[in-house]
Amino acid sequence: MEFKFEGRAKLITQVLMALGLVALVGGYLTDHSDHHQRWWANLLVNGFFYFSLSLAALFFYALQYITESAWSVVIKRFFEAMLGFLPYGAAVIVIVLLAGQFHIHHLYHWMDTTLYHEFMTVDGGVSTYFDKEVAGAVKNPNYDSIIAAKGAYFSTWFFWLRTFIYLFTFLVFAKLFRKWSLQEDEIGGVELHFKVFRRSALFMVFFAYFSSTLSWDWLMSIDPHWFSTLYGWYLFSGMWVGMIIFTHVTILWLKSKGYFEEITESHMHDLGKWMFAISMLWSYLFFSQFMLIWYSNIPEEVTYYVSRIFTDYKVPFVTMFLINFVVPFLVLISRDTKRNPAFLLPVAFLIFIGHFTDVYLLVIPGTMFNHNVFGLFEIGLFLGFLGLFINRTLTTLSKAPLIAKNHPLLQESKDLHY
Amino acid sequence: MQRESAIREPLILGHKTYKDITDDVVGPIMGPAPLGWKIMITISSIIAIYGIGSILYLIGTGIGVWGLNKTVGWAWDITNFVWWVGIGHAGTLISAVLLLFRQKWRMAINRSAEAMTIFAVIMAAVFPGIHMGRIWLAYYAFPLPNQFGSIWVNFNSPLLWDVFAISTYFSVSLVFWYVGLIPDFATIRDRMVKPLPKKIYGILSFGWSGRAKHWNRFEELSLVLAGIATPLVFSVHSIVSMDFATSIIPGWHTTIFPPYFVSGAVFSGFAMVQTLLLVMRKAYKLEDYIHIKHVEYMNIVIIVTGSIVGVAYLTELFISWYSGVEYESYAFINRFSGPYSIAYWTMMTCNVISPQLFWFKKIRRSFVATFILSIVVNIGMWFERYVIIVTSLHRDYLPSSWGEFIPTATDVGIFIGTLGIFLTLFLTFTRFFPVLALNELKTILKSSGESYKNEQVK
């Protein structure tokens, strides 16, 4: 059975996208912060959040292969569909980074090249920077010894090489997984299956490193003095929950339209378990990072949470954690609620926004400091990206049969009953 | 019944009937003890007695007989503790987490892995006990009513959280393990002819009758216990890691510690399961139940957790540089180039490089290679804790306080002794307990047994 993306659903996504476009233009015109900092910061938040959902889908897809999981085979095409957004997300991230590189905005303080040199000479308004003292040089007031020490990691070519490698790797694997999946429909057999199995293991090796390093490069470096070894894993768990929520909700909708008949209540229950389990994983990692930094209370680290808890961000920050942890814990722990959309959907919507807020609070306090504004622009942009994400996902979904008919574990997946 | 895909390898080899499974598992318990078992238990008991002697000497004399000094006030004692707790992670992971993930291959290994877990946790508990110096005051570790004056436990201390985490983990693991044993004890009871053992197994089986209602409750209870045990698998080693990470000692204080310790624990636990099971399957002729596919699956768990640990090592190393904090950077430079660099490189080789050999299918599916590598991993994981603990402590902030740790014969004696006690307990288990979850195995015979699967293919 093929999915047809048309009618009201398509229209709604287009309306959302148009709304996002209005927000994008209106936001730019009304944003009076220095260098349009607010506009760019929100573009990064949305670009990264939705990119990470797509990336998590890629990860989860590979995970299903290497664990030889059967339950998810009937949902496989949906994970592939979410990969449709990957290039768009990547493009937004590249645009934000490029703009930073050309000093159009100032999200990444470390992109300021004047920070790295201890001495400078000023000659008729032209500053020249030196690492060592030369005749006539004065101390560079912008010099930041902590950032300068990271100079090797933040050098322009190395930063861009990394960014390029991450995106290239993800896009290539996404394309290949999709290609092999469609090929399997044609030729069948098990050879292709084992090939994807092996490639998935290879992908995991890349992903293990890149998921950490990309989060340091793109997000942790916003607070350039701060560091946390757990940061990458924490972000990874967040993207994973977001992706599972999106999958669950969208499949419920697709099923209500008569698609995906093979997906039974048992499959939805399994997705619900993932939503519960990864919410708990996220809470565990959030708490581990937070508690250890709070407990030892050393200035190198604790500033990060001070700027989130003892400022205007207090209410959203604390609420975000409570919602993302307490709500799924209390509601989704029961078997029956995981099988009942009346309970599951409100939780899903709530924690989806919760995890968006999580990403928002990773970026905004370090870029907008204590003069942040939250308004229609932020809401519009979020909805616009949501529309684009749904639109890309459903468009990709409509391009192939909903069930991968030659998958060797398909029968087991259809038989799933617990 | 669910049809299992043809691409999955069978989990029970050969043509077995339900009766064969019972015979294969219960047979060794009914018969006389084999010679190999007698030899092994004699050797391990002698080592155990030596260990108990060392412990008594320590308690009688005081912890000055360890090699500790003012700078390195924590060394082998806590290293051994963390090592044993880590090993005690595999069993519950296999029986609880793999149950939730519906991994059927766990059925062949969960019973003995969980027994191993329980014994390992007992060994771990020895160390905090004896390192108090005055073990007769050990009850001060619990928040007992305030009859002892104003002395009260410190709820801010992760060491106290450890007391709670480990005692909870131990209780739940024990209950979980025992619940699984009940139907199997009943099977032995029904087979036993001698009256006294029959009576004993009858009591142990709680009057299990095999009624549908019993099975129903058994399955529900297993699922609930699995749900409780899963967060415990995470909490125990997370809290162990917090013993270090909440402090501000460079090399100890890092946020990645909780998940990375959990992963390391699973890594070492699986290695220990491999070491024990590869011997057990031969000794008890269980080759059809614990075969190369099970070993391969466990080896895959070892690659995954070993690589997670590897990523964590590199992350720590990188961030120590990235942080720009000179104490952090020094702690790590000192680790790989200082006086304990041999320990560091042993750890790196055993934990990060050696498990990567399992990427090769030939090595992953070889009993000999697996056995050797499982021991290598256990050595590496012991060194990991040693590196974290001793190298971070031996350099104080003041160079005048720098020190060095040299283990004494008592240090070594107690550690080797715990290995002996552990093996004695495990050997006793294999002699009197059903080493495979035989009733659970019967549920997958028709779907995953080799002969049944092949007929299905035809």
PDB file of C-alpha atoms in Angstrom, chain A residues 109-228:
ATOM      1  CA  HIS A 109      32.107  34.010  20.624  1.00  0.00           C
ATOM      2  CA  TRP A 110      35.145  31.901  19.733  1.00  0.00           C
ATOM      3  CA  MET A 111      34.726  32.782  16.029  1.00  0.00           C
ATOM      4  CA  ASP A 112      36.050  36.222  16.944  1.00  0.00           C
ATOM      5  CA  THR A 113      39.632  35.988  15.692  1.00  0.00           C
ATOM      6  CA  THR A 114      40.904  38.786  17.929  1.00  0.00           C
ATOM      7  CA  LEU A 115      40.592  36.620  21.044  1.00  0.00           C
ATOM      8  CA  TYR A 116      43.521  34.413  20.259  1.00  0.00           C
ATOM      9  CA  HIS A 117      46.455  36.777  20.383  1.00  0.00           C
ATOM     10  CA  GLU A 118      47.973  38.295  23.465  1.00  0.00           C
ATOM     11  CA  PHE A 119      49.479  41.374  21.858  1.00  0.00           C
ATOM     12  CA  MET A 120      48.444  43.902  19.272  1.00  0.00           C
ATOM     13  CA  THR A 121      49.679  47.013  17.556  1.00  0.00           C
ATOM     14  CA  VAL A 122      47.329  49.762  16.522  1.00  0.00           C
ATOM     15  CA  ASP A 123      48.458  51.709  13.540  1.00  0.00           C
ATOM     16  CA  GLY A 124      46.067  54.354  12.297  1.00  0.00           C
ATOM     17  CA  GLY A 125      42.934  52.401  13.226  1.00  0.00           C
ATOM     18  CA  VAL A 126      44.282  49.104  11.817  1.00  0.00           C
ATOM     19  CA  SER A 127      44.943  46.464  14.463  1.00  0.00           C
ATOM     20  CA  THR A 128      47.535  43.787  13.926  1.00  0.00           C
ATOM     21  CA  TYR A 129      47.716  40.899  16.360  1.00  0.00           C
ATOM     22  CA  PHE A 130      50.750  39.034  17.656  1.00  0.00           C
ATOM     23  CA  ASP A 131      51.238  36.004  19.851  1.00  0.00           C
ATOM     24  CA  LYS A 132      54.548  37.352  21.169  1.00  0.00           C
ATOM     25  CA  GLU A 133      55.502  40.780  22.308  1.00  0.00           C
ATOM     26  CA  VAL A 134      56.948  42.917  19.501  1.00  0.00           C
ATOM     27  CA  ALA A 135      58.209  46.473  19.488  1.00  0.00           C
ATOM     28  CA  GLY A 136      55.421  48.952  20.061  1.00  0.00           C
ATOM     29  CA  ALA A 137      52.888  46.260  20.925  1.00  0.00           C
ATOM     30  CA  VAL A 138      50.328  46.636  23.653  1.00  0.00           C
ATOM     31  CA  LYS A 139      48.308  44.027  25.491  1.00  0.00           C
ATOM     32  CA  ASN A 140      45.288  42.965  23.487  1.00  0.00           C
ATOM     33  CA  PRO A 141      42.270  43.797  25.664  1.00  0.00           C
ATOM     34  CA  ASN A 142      40.203  41.173  23.842  1.00  0.00           C
ATOM     35  CA  TYR A 143      42.664  38.398  24.545  1.00  0.00           C
ATOM     36  CA  ASP A 144      40.999  35.407  26.208  1.00  0.00           C
ATOM     37  CA  SER A 145      43.554  32.897  27.451  1.00  0.00           C
ATOM     38  CA  ILE A 146      41.018  30.107  27.923  1.00  0.00           C
ATOM     39  CA  ILE A 147      39.657  30.345  24.389  1.00  0.00           C
ATOM     40  CA  ALA A 148      43.144  30.905  22.987  1.00  0.00           C
ATOM     41  CA  ALA A 149      44.204  27.606  24.543  1.00  0.00           C
ATOM     42  CA  LYS A 150      41.516  25.864  22.487  1.00  0.00           C
ATOM     43  CA  GLY A 151      42.788  27.560  19.329  1.00  0.00           C
ATOM     44  CA  ALA A 152      43.911  24.320  17.697  1.00  0.00           C
ATOM     45  CA  TYR A 153      40.442  22.829  17.982  1.00  0.00           C
ATOM     46  CA  PHE A 154      38.646  25.973  16.907  1.00  0.00           C
ATOM     47  CA  SER A 155      40.881  26.792  13.966  1.00  0.00           C
ATOM     48  CA  THR A 156      38.729  27.629  10.983  1.00  0.00           C
ATOM     49  CA  TRP A 157      39.798  24.843   8.661  1.00  0.00           C
ATOM     50  CA  PHE A 158      39.594  22.164  11.349  1.00  0.00           C
ATOM     51  CA  PHE A 159      36.154  23.282  12.463  1.00  0.00           C
ATOM     52  CA  TRP A 160      34.804  23.299   8.928  1.00  0.00           C
ATOM     53  CA  LEU A 161      36.463  20.015   8.087  1.00  0.00           C
ATOM     54  CA  ARG A 162      34.677  18.401  11.031  1.00  0.00           C
ATOM     55  CA  THR A 163      31.335  19.930  10.188  1.00  0.00           C
ATOM     56  CA  PHE A 164      31.713  18.831   6.601  1.00  0.00           C
ATOM     57  CA  ILE A 165      32.670  15.264   7.585  1.00  0.00           C
ATOM     58  CA  TYR A 166      29.708  14.877   9.942  1.00  0.00           C
ATOM     59  CA  LEU A 167      27.179  16.083   7.439  1.00  0.00           C
ATOM     60  CA  PHE A 168      28.715  14.215   4.550  1.00  0.00           C
ATOM     61  CA  THR A 169      28.785  10.938   6.513  1.00  0.00           C
ATOM     62  CA  PHE A 170      25.193  11.263   7.677  1.00  0.00           C
ATOM     63  CA  LEU A 171      23.861  12.227   4.270  1.00  0.00           C
ATOM     64  CA  VAL A 172      25.709   9.414   2.522  1.00  0.00           C
ATOM     65  CA  PHE A 173      24.514   6.778   4.975  1.00  0.00           C
ATOM     66  CA  ALA A 174      20.963   8.117   4.811  1.00  0.00           C
ATOM     67  CA  LYS A 175      21.003   7.906   1.035  1.00  0.00           C
ATOM     68  CA  LEU A 176      22.527   4.438   0.968  1.00  0.00           C
ATOM     69  CA  PHE A 177      20.181   2.975   3.574  1.00  0.00           C
ATOM     70  CA  ARG A 178      17.240   4.252   1.595  1.00  0.00           C
ATOM     71  CA  LYS A 179      18.663   2.950  -1.674  1.00  0.00           C
ATOM     72  CA  TRP A 180      19.285  -0.526  -0.286  1.00  0.00           C
ATOM     73  CA  SER A 181      15.867  -0.595   1.307  1.00  0.00           C
ATOM     74  CA  LEU A 182      14.180   0.125  -2.020  1.00  0.00           C
ATOM     75  CA  GLN A 183      16.449  -2.357  -3.784  1.00  0.00           C
ATOM     76  CA  GLU A 184      15.438  -5.059  -1.340  1.00  0.00           C
ATOM     77  CA  ASP A 185      11.831  -4.578  -2.416  1.00  0.00           C
ATOM     78  CA  GLU A 186      12.888  -5.408  -5.956  1.00  0.00           C
ATOM     79  CA  ILE A 187      15.361  -8.252  -5.571  1.00  0.00           C
ATOM     80  CA  GLY A 188      14.622  -9.813  -2.191  1.00  0.00           C
ATOM     81  CA  GLY A 189      16.930 -12.414  -0.707  1.00  0.00           C
ATOM     82  CA  VAL A 190      18.948 -12.003   2.437  1.00  0.00           C
ATOM     83  CA  GLU A 191      22.237 -10.777   1.021  1.00  0.00           C
ATOM     84  CA  LEU A 192      21.205  -7.138   1.022  1.00  0.00           C
ATOM     85  CA  HIS A 193      19.855  -7.519   4.540  1.00  0.00           C
ATOM     86  CA  PHE A 194      23.204  -8.633   5.866  1.00  0.00           C
ATOM     87  CA  LYS A 195      24.913  -5.901   3.922  1.00  0.00           C
ATOM     88  CA  VAL A 196      22.773  -3.274   5.660  1.00  0.00           C
ATOM     89  CA  PHE A 197      23.494  -5.064   8.939  1.00  0.00           C
ATOM     90  CA  ARG A 198      27.236  -4.628   8.412  1.00  0.00           C
ATOM     91  CA  ARG A 199      26.953  -1.060   7.183  1.00  0.00           C
ATOM     92  CA  SER A 200      24.787  -0.195  10.170  1.00  0.00           C
ATOM     93  CA  ALA A 201      27.537  -1.374  12.474  1.00  0.00           C
ATOM     94  CA  LEU A 202      29.962   0.829  10.575  1.00  0.00           C
ATOM     95  CA  PHE A 203      27.588   3.761  10.837  1.00  0.00           C
ATOM     96  CA  MET A 204      27.384   3.263  14.595  1.00  0.00           C
ATOM     97  CA  VAL A 205      31.135   3.688  14.893  1.00  0.00           C
ATOM     98  CA  PHE A 206      30.947   7.057  13.162  1.00  0.00           C
ATOM     99  CA  PHE A 207      27.854   8.046  15.041  1.00  0.00           C
ATOM    100  CA  ALA A 208      29.408   7.198  18.401  1.00  0.00           C
ATOM    101  CA  TYR A 209      32.104   9.790  17.842  1.00  0.00           C
ATOM    102  CA  PHE A 210      30.266  12.360  15.783  1.00  0.00           C
ATOM    103  CA  SER A 211      27.211  12.606  18.009  1.00  0.00           C
ATOM    104  CA  SER A 212      29.521  13.819  20.774  1.00  0.00           C
ATOM    105  CA  THR A 213      31.851  15.999  18.770  1.00  0.00           C
ATOM    106  CA  LEU A 214      29.119  17.698  16.755  1.00  0.00           C
ATOM    107  CA  SER A 215      27.343  18.677  19.926  1.00  0.00           C
ATOM    108  CA  TRP A 216      30.561  20.174  21.278  1.00  0.00           C
ATOM    109  CA  ASP A 217      31.199  22.001  18.024  1.00  0.00           C
ATOM    110  CA  TRP A 218      27.758  23.362  17.348  1.00  0.00           C
ATOM    111  CA  LEU A 219      26.239  23.818  20.788  1.00  0.00           C
ATOM    112  CA  MET A 220      28.653  23.394  23.688  1.00  0.00           C
ATOM    113  CA  SER A 221      31.034  25.920  22.116  1.00  0.00           C
ATOM    114  CA  ILE A 222      28.344  28.597  22.492  1.00  0.00           C
ATOM    115  CA  ASP A 223      29.508  28.776  26.115  1.00  0.00           C
ATOM    116  CA  PRO A 224      33.167  28.671  25.126  1.00  0.00           C
ATOM    117  CA  HIS A 225      34.629  28.607  28.624  1.00  0.00           C
ATOM    118  CA  TRP A 226      32.434  25.829  29.796  1.00  0.00           C
ATOM    119  CA  PHE A 227      32.862  22.083  29.294  1.00  0.00           C
ATOM    120  CA  SER A 228      31.174  18.870  30.277  1.00  0.00           C
TER     121      SER A 228
END
